[in-house]
C-alpha positions as a Markdown table, in Angstrom:
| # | Residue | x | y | z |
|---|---|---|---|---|
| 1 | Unk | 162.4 | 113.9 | 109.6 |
| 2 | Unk | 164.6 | 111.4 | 107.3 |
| 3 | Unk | 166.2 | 113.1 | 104.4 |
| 4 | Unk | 164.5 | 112.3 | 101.1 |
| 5 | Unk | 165.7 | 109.7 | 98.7 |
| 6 | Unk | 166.9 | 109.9 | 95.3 |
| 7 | Unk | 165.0 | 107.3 | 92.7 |
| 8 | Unk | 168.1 | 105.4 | 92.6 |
| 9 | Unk | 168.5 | 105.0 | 96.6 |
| 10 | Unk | 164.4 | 104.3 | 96.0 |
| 11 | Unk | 165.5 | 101.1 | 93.9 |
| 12 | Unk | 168.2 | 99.9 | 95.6 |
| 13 | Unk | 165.7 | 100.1 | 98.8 |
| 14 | Unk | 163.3 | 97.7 | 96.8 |
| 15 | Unk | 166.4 | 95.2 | 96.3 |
| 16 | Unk | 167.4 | 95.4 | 99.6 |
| 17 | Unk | 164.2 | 94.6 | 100.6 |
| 18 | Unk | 164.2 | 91.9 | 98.1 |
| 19 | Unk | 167.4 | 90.4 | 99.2 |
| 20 | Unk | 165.8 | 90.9 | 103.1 |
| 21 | Unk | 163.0 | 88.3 | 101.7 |
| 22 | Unk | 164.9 | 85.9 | 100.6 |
| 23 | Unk | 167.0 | 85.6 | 103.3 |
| 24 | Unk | 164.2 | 85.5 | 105.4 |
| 25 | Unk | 162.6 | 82.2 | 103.7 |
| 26 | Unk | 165.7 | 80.5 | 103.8 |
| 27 | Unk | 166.2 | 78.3 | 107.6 |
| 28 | Unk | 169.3 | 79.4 | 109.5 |
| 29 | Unk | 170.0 | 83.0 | 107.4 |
| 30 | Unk | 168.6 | 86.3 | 108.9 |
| 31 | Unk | 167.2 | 89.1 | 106.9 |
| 32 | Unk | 168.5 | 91.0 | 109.8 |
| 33 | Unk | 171.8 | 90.3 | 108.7 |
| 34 | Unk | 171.0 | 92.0 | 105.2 |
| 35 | Unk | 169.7 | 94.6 | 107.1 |
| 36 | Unk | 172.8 | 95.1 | 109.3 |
| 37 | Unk | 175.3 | 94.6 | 106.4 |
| 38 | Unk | 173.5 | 97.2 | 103.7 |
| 39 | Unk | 173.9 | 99.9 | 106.4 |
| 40 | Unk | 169.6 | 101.1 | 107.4 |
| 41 | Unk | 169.6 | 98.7 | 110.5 |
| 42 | Unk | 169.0 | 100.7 | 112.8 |
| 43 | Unk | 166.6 | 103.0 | 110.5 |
| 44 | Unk | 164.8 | 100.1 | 109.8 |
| 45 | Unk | 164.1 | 99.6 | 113.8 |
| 46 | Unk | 163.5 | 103.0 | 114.3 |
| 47 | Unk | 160.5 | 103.5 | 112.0 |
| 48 | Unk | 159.1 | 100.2 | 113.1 |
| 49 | Unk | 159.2 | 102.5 | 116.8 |
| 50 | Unk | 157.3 | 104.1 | 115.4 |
| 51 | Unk | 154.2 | 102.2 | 114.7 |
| 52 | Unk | 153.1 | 103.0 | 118.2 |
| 53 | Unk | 149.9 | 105.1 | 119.9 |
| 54 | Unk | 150.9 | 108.3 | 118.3 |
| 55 | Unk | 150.6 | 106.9 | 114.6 |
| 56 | Unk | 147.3 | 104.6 | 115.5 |
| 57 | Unk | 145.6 | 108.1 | 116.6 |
| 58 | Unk | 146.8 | 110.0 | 113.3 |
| 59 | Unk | 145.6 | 107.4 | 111.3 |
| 60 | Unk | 142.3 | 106.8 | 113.0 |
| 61 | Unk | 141.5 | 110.5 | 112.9 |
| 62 | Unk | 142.3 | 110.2 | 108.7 |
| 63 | Unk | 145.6 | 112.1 | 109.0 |
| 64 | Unk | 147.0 | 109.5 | 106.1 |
| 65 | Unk | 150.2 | 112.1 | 105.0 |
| 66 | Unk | 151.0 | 113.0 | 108.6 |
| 67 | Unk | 150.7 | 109.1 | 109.5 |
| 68 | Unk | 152.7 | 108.2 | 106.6 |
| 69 | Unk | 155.5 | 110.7 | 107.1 |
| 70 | Unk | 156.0 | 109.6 | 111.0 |
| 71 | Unk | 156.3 | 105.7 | 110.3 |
| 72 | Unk | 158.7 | 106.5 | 107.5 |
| 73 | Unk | 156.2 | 105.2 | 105.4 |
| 74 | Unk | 158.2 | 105.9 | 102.1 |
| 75 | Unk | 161.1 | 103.6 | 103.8 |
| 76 | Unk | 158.6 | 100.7 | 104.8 |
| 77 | Unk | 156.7 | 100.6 | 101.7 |
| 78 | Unk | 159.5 | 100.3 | 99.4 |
| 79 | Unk | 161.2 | 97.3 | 101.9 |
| 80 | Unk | 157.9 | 95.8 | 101.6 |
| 81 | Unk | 157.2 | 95.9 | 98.1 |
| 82 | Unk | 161.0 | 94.3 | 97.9 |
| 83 | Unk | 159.9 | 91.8 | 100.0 |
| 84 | Unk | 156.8 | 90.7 | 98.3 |
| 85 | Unk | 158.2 | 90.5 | 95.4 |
| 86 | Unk | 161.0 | 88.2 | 96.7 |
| 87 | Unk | 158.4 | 85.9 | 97.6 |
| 88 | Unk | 157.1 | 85.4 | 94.4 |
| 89 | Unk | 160.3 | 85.6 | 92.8 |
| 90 | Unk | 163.7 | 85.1 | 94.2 |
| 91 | Unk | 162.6 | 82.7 | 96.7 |
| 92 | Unk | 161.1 | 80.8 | 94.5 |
| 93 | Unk | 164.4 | 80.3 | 92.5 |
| 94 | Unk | 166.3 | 79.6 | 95.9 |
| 95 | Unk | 164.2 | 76.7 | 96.4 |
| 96 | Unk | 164.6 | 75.5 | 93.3 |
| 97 | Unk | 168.5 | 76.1 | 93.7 |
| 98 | Unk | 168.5 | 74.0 | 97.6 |
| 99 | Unk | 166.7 | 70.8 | 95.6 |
| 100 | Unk | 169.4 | 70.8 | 92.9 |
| 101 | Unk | 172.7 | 72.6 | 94.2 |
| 102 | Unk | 172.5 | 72.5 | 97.7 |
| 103 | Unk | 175.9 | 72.4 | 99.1 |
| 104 | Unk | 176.9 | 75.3 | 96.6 |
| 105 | Unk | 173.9 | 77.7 | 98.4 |
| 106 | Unk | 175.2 | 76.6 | 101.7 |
| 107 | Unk | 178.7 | 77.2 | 100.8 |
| 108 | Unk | 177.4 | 81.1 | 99.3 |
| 109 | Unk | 175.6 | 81.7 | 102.5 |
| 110 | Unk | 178.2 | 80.6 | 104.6 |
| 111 | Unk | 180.6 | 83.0 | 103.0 |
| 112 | Unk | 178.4 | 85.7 | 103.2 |
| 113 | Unk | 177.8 | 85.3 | 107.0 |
| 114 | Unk | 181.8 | 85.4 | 107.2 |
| 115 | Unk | 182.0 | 88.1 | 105.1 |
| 116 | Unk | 179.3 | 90.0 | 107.3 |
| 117 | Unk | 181.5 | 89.3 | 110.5 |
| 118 | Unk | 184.2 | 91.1 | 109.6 |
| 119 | Unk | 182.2 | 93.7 | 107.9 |
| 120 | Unk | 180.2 | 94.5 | 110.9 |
| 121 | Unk | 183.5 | 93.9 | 112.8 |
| 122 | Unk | 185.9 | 96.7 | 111.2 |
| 123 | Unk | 183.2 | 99.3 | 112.1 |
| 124 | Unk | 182.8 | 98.5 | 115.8 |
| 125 | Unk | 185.5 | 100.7 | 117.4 |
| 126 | Unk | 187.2 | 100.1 | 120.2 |
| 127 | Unk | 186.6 | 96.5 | 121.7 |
| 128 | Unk | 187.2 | 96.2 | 125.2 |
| 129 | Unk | 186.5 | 93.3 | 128.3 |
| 130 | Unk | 183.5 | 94.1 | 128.5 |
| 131 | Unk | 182.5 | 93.8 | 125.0 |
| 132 | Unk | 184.1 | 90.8 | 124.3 |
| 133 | Unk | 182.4 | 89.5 | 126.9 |
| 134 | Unk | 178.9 | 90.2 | 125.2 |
| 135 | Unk | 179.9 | 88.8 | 121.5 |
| 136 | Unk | 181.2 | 85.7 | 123.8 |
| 137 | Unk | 177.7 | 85.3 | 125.1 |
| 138 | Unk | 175.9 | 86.5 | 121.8 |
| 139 | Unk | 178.3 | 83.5 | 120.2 |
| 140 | Unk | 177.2 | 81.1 | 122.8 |
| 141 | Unk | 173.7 | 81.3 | 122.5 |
| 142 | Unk | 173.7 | 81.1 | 118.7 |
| 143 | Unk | 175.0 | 78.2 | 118.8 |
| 144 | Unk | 173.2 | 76.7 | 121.2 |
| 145 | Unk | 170.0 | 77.6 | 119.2 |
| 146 | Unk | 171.5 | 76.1 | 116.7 |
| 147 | Unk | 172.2 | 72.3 | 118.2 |
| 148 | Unk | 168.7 | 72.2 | 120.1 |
| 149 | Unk | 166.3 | 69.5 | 119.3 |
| 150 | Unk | 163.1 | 70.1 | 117.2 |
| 151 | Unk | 159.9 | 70.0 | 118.4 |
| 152 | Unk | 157.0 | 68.9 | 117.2 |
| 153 | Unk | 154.4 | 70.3 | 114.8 |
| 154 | Unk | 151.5 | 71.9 | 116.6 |
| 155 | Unk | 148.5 | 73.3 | 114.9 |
| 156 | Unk | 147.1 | 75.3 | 118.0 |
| 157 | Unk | 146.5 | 79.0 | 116.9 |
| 158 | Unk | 147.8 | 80.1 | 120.7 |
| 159 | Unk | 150.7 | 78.8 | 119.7 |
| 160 | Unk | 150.7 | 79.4 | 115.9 |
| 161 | Unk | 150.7 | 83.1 | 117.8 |
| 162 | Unk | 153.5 | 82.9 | 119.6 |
| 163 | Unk | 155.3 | 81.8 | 116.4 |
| 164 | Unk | 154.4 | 84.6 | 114.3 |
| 165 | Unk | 155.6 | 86.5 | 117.4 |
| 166 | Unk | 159.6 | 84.1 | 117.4 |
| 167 | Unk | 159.2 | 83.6 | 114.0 |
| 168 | Unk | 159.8 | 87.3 | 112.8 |
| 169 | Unk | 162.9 | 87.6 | 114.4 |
| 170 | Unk | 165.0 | 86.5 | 111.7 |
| 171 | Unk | 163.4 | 90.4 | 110.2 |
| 172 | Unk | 165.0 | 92.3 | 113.5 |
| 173 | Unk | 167.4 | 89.9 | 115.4 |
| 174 | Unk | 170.8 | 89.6 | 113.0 |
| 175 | Unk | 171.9 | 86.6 | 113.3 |
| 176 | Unk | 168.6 | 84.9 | 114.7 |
| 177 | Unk | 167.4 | 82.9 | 111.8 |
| 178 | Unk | 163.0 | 83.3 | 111.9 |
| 179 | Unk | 162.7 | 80.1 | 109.5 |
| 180 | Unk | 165.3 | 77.8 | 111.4 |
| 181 | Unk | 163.6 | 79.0 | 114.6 |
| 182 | Unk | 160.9 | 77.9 | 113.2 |
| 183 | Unk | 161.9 | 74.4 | 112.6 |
| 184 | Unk | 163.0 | 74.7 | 116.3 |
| 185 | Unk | 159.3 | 75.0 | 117.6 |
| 186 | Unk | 158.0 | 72.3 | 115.1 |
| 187 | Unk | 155.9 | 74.6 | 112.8 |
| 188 | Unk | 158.0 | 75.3 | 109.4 |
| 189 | Unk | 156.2 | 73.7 | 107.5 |
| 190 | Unk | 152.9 | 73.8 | 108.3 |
| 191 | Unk | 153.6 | 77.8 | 108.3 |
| 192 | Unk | 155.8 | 78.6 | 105.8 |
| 193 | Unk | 154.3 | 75.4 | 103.4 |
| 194 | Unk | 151.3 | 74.3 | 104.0 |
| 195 | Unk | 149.4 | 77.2 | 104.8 |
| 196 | Unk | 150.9 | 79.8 | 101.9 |
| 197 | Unk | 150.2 | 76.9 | 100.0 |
| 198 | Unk | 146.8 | 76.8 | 100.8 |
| 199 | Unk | 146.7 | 80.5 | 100.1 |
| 200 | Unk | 147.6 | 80.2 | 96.6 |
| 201 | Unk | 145.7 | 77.3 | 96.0 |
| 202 | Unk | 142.5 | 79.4 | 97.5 |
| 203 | Unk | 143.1 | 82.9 | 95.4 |
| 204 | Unk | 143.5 | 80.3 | 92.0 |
| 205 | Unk | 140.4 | 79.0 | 92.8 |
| 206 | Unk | 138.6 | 82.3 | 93.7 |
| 207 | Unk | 140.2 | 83.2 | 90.2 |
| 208 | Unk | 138.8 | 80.7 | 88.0 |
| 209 | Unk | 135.0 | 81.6 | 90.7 |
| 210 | Unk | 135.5 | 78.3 | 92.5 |
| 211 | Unk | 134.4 | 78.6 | 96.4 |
| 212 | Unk | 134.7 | 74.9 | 97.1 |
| 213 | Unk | 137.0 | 75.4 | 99.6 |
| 214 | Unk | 134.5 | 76.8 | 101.9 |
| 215 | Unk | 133.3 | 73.3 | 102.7 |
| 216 | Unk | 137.1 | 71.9 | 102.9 |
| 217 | Unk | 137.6 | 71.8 | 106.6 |
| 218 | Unk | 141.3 | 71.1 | 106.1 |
| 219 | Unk | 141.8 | 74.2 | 104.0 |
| 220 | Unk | 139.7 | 76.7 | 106.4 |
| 221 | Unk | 141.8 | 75.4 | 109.3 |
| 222 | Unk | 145.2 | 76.4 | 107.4 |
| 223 | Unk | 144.2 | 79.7 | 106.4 |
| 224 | Unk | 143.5 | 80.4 | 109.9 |
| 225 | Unk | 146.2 | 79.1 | 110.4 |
| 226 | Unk | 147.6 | 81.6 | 108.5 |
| 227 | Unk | 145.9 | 84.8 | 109.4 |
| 228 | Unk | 146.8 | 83.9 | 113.2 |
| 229 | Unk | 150.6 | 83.8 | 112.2 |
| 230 | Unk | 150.6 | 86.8 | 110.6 |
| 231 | Unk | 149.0 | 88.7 | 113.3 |
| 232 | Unk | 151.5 | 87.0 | 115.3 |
| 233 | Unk | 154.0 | 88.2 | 113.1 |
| 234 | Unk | 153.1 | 91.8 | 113.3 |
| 235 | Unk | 152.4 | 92.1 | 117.1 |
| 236 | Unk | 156.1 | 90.6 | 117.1 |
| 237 | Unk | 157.7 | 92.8 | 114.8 |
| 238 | Unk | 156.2 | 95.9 | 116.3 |
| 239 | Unk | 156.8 | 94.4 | 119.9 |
| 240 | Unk | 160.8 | 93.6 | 119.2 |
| 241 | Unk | 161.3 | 97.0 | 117.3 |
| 242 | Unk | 160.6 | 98.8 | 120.3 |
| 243 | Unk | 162.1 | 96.6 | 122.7 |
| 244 | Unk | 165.6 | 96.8 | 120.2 |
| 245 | Unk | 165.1 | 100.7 | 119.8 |
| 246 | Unk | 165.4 | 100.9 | 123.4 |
| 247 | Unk | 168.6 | 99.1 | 124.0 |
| 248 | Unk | 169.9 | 100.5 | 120.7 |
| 249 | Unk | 169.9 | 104.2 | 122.2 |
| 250 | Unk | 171.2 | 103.5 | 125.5 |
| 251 | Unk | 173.6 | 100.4 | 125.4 |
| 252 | Unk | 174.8 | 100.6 | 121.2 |
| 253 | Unk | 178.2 | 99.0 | 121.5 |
| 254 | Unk | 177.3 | 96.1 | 123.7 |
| 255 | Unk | 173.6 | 95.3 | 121.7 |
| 256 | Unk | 176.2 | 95.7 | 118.2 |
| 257 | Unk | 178.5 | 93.1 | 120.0 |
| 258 | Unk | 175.8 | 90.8 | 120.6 |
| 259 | Unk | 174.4 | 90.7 | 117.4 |
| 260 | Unk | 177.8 | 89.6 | 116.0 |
| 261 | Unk | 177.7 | 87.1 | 118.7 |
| 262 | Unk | 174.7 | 85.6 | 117.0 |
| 263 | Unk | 175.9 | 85.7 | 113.8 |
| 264 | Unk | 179.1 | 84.3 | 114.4 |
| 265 | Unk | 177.0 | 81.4 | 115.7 |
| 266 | Unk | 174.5 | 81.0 | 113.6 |
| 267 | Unk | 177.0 | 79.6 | 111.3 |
| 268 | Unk | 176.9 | 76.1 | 112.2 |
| 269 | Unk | 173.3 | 76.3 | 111.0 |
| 270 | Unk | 174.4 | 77.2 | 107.6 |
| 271 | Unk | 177.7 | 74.7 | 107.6 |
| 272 | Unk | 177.7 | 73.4 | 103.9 |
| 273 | Unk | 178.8 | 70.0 | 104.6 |
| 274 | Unk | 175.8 | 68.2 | 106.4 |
| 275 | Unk | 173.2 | 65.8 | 105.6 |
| 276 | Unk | 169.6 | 65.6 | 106.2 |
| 277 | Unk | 167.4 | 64.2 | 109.4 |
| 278 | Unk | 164.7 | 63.5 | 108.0 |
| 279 | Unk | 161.0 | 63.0 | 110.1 |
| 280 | Unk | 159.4 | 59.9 | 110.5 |
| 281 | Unk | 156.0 | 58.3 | 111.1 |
| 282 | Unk | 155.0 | 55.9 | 113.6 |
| 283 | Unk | 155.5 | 53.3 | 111.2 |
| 284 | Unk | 159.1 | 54.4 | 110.4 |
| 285 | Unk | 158.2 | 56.1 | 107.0 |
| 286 | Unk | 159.2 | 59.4 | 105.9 |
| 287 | Unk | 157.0 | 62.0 | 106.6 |
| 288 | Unk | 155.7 | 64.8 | 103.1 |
| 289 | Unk | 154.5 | 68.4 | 103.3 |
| 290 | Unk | 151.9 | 69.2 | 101.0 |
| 291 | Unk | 154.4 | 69.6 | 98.3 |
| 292 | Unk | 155.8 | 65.9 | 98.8 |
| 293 | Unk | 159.1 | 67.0 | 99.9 |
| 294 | Unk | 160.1 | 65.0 | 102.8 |
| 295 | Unk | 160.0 | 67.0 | 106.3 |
| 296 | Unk | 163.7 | 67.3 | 107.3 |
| 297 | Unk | 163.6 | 67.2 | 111.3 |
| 298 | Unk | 167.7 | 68.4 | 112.0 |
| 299 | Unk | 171.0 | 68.3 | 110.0 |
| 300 | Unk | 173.9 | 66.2 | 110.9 |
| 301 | Unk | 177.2 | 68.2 | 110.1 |
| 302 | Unk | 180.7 | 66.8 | 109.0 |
| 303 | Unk | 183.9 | 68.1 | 107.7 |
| 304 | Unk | 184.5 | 67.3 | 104.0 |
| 305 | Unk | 186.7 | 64.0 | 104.0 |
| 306 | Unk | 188.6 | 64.2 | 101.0 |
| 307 | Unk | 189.6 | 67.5 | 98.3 |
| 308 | Unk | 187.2 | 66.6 | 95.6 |
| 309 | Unk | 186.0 | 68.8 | 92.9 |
| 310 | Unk | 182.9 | 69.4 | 94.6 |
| 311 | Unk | 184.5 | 70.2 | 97.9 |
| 312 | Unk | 187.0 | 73.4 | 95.6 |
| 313 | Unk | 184.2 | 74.2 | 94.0 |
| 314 | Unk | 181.8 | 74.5 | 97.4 |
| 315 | Unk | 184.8 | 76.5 | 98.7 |
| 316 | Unk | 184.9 | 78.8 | 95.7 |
| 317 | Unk | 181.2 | 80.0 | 96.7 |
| 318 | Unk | 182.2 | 80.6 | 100.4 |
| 319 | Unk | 184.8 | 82.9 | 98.3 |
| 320 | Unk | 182.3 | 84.4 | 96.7 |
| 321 | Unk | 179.6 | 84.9 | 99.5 |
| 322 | Unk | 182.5 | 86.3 | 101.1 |
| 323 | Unk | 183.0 | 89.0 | 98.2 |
| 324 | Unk | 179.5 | 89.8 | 97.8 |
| 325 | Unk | 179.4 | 90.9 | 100.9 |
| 326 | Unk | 182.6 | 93.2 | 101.3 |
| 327 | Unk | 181.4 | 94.2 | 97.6 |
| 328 | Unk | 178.7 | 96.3 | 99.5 |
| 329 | Unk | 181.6 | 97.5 | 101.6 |
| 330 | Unk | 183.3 | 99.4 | 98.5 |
| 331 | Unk | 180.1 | 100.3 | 97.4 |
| 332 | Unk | 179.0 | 102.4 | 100.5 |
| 333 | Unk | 182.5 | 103.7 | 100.1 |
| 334 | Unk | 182.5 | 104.8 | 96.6 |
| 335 | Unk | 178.8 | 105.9 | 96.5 |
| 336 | Unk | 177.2 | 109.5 | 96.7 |
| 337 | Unk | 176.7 | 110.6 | 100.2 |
| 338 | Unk | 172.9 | 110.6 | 99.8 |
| 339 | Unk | 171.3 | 108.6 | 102.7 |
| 340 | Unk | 170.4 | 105.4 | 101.5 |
């Protein structure tokens, strides 16, 4: 049984969840990370355990408070509702801030993923051979994600499957960015665009008692599109969380070094100084999502070649990433010991 949860730890649960969301949306940032820095990792894996055979029973035989009570439903919901509202909110204003300040947010995330190194770091314990040996490979094959090629987009809901299934692991794998894997397989766009786009254009029009889009073939395709990720998503999430539980338990240390393996390489993805690849046509014309942003295909990184203004104040917001996230540090310190 978890312990119960002041209606303080309650809110700070939703803004965790809220700050889980938007690092989620963003390419080459892990909610995982959040997850692992805020300190209810491994409780957030745990109750995703345990949406297994046990809880499909309760619920099917309308035991809704016993069901509840063994997910941690009180945990999950409030995550949730943070992350929803993310999505309509906060990640909202983060794309607005990539269009107009986007080396600044690089330069924030980038301190923050530092910032979460060391902060995962200090706790560890005792390193030895053996677990230096596992960040070494957890290091290598973030980066390694992070200089592959992309591939290209691919509407076939088999596949669309499979990403819902890759795609969540930016939610359960620190350091393992869901969006920028995304990108990776060829589908960000037409998953995390074009098809939540459709979405909202389909609930305005059911709104206003419009069902055109029944006979709009292109739209019907992208909500299945859609529905097929998500299901994707959730067979993924449940799938991972079990698979994460279980090496949790029995090899902690070593999955812990890992994990800051990949997030010590996921940095490259986030390096502030780059500039866009964008994708092409067979023409040789830029390529638009259905917002008529230009696709960007990969990022081309460089050191900063001369000490401007922009450059100090780029560093300043690495800085600061880097004191939001030891921030928390003090805070867990300084808090009551309620879990939260």
């Amino acid at each position: 049984m978890y312990e119960k949860r002041s209606l303080w730890d309650q809110f700070w649960l939703v803004m965790k969840g809220l700050a889980m969301g938007a690092a989620n949306k963003v390419p080459g940032v892990s909610g995982g990370v959040v997850a692992f820095v805020a300190g209810f990792y491994e409780e957030f894996i745990y109750s995703l355990q345990k949406i297994n055979r046990k809880a499909f029973k309760l619920f099917i035989n309308g035991r809704f408070n016993s069901f509840f009570q063994y997910i941690n439903g009180r945990f999950l919901g409030l995550l949730i509702l943070g992350m929803v509202i993310s999505y309509f909110s906060v990640s909202k204003l983060l794309d607005y801030l990539i269009v107009h300040y986007e080396l600044y947010v690089w330069s924030a995330f980038f301190g923050m993923i530092v910032g979460s190194i060391y902060y995962i770091a200090k706790g560890f314990g005792e390193w030895n051979r053996k677990y230096l040996g596992y960040l070494l490979l957890g290091i290598l094959a973030g980066v390694s994600i992070s200089f592959l090629e992309p591939a290209t987009q691919n509407s076939n809901l088999v596949f669309v499957f499979f990403c819902g299934i890759i795609g969540v692991s930016g939610m359960t794998l620190p350091g393992l960015s869901g969006s920028f894997i995304l990108i990776l397989l060829g589908n960000y766009v037409l998953l995390l665009v074009d098809s939540v786009n459709a979405l909202f254009d389909t609930l305005a029009e059911l709104f206003q008692g419009d069902t055109g889009f029944v006979s709009d073939p292109v739209r019907i395709q992208l909500l299945k599109v859609l529905v097929v990720f998500s299901l994707g998503s959730l067979v993924g999430l449940v799938s991972l969380s079990h698979l994460l539980a279980y090496v949790l338990k029995r090899y902690h240390n070593a999955t812990y070094a890992v994990i800051m393996g990949f997030i010590a390489g996921s940095l490259g993805v986030v390096w502030p100084w780059k500039t866009k690849k964008f994708e092409y046509d067979e023409l040789g014309n830029i390529m638009y999502d259905a917002n008529g942003s230009a696709i960007i295909k990969d990022y081309e990184r460089f050191w900063p070649s001369e000490f401007s203004f922009e450059t100090l104040w780029a560093i300043l917001f690495i800085i600061v990433g880097i004191l939001l996230v030891l921030s928390l540090d003090w805070y867990q310190k300084h808090r009551t010991p309620d879990h939260g």
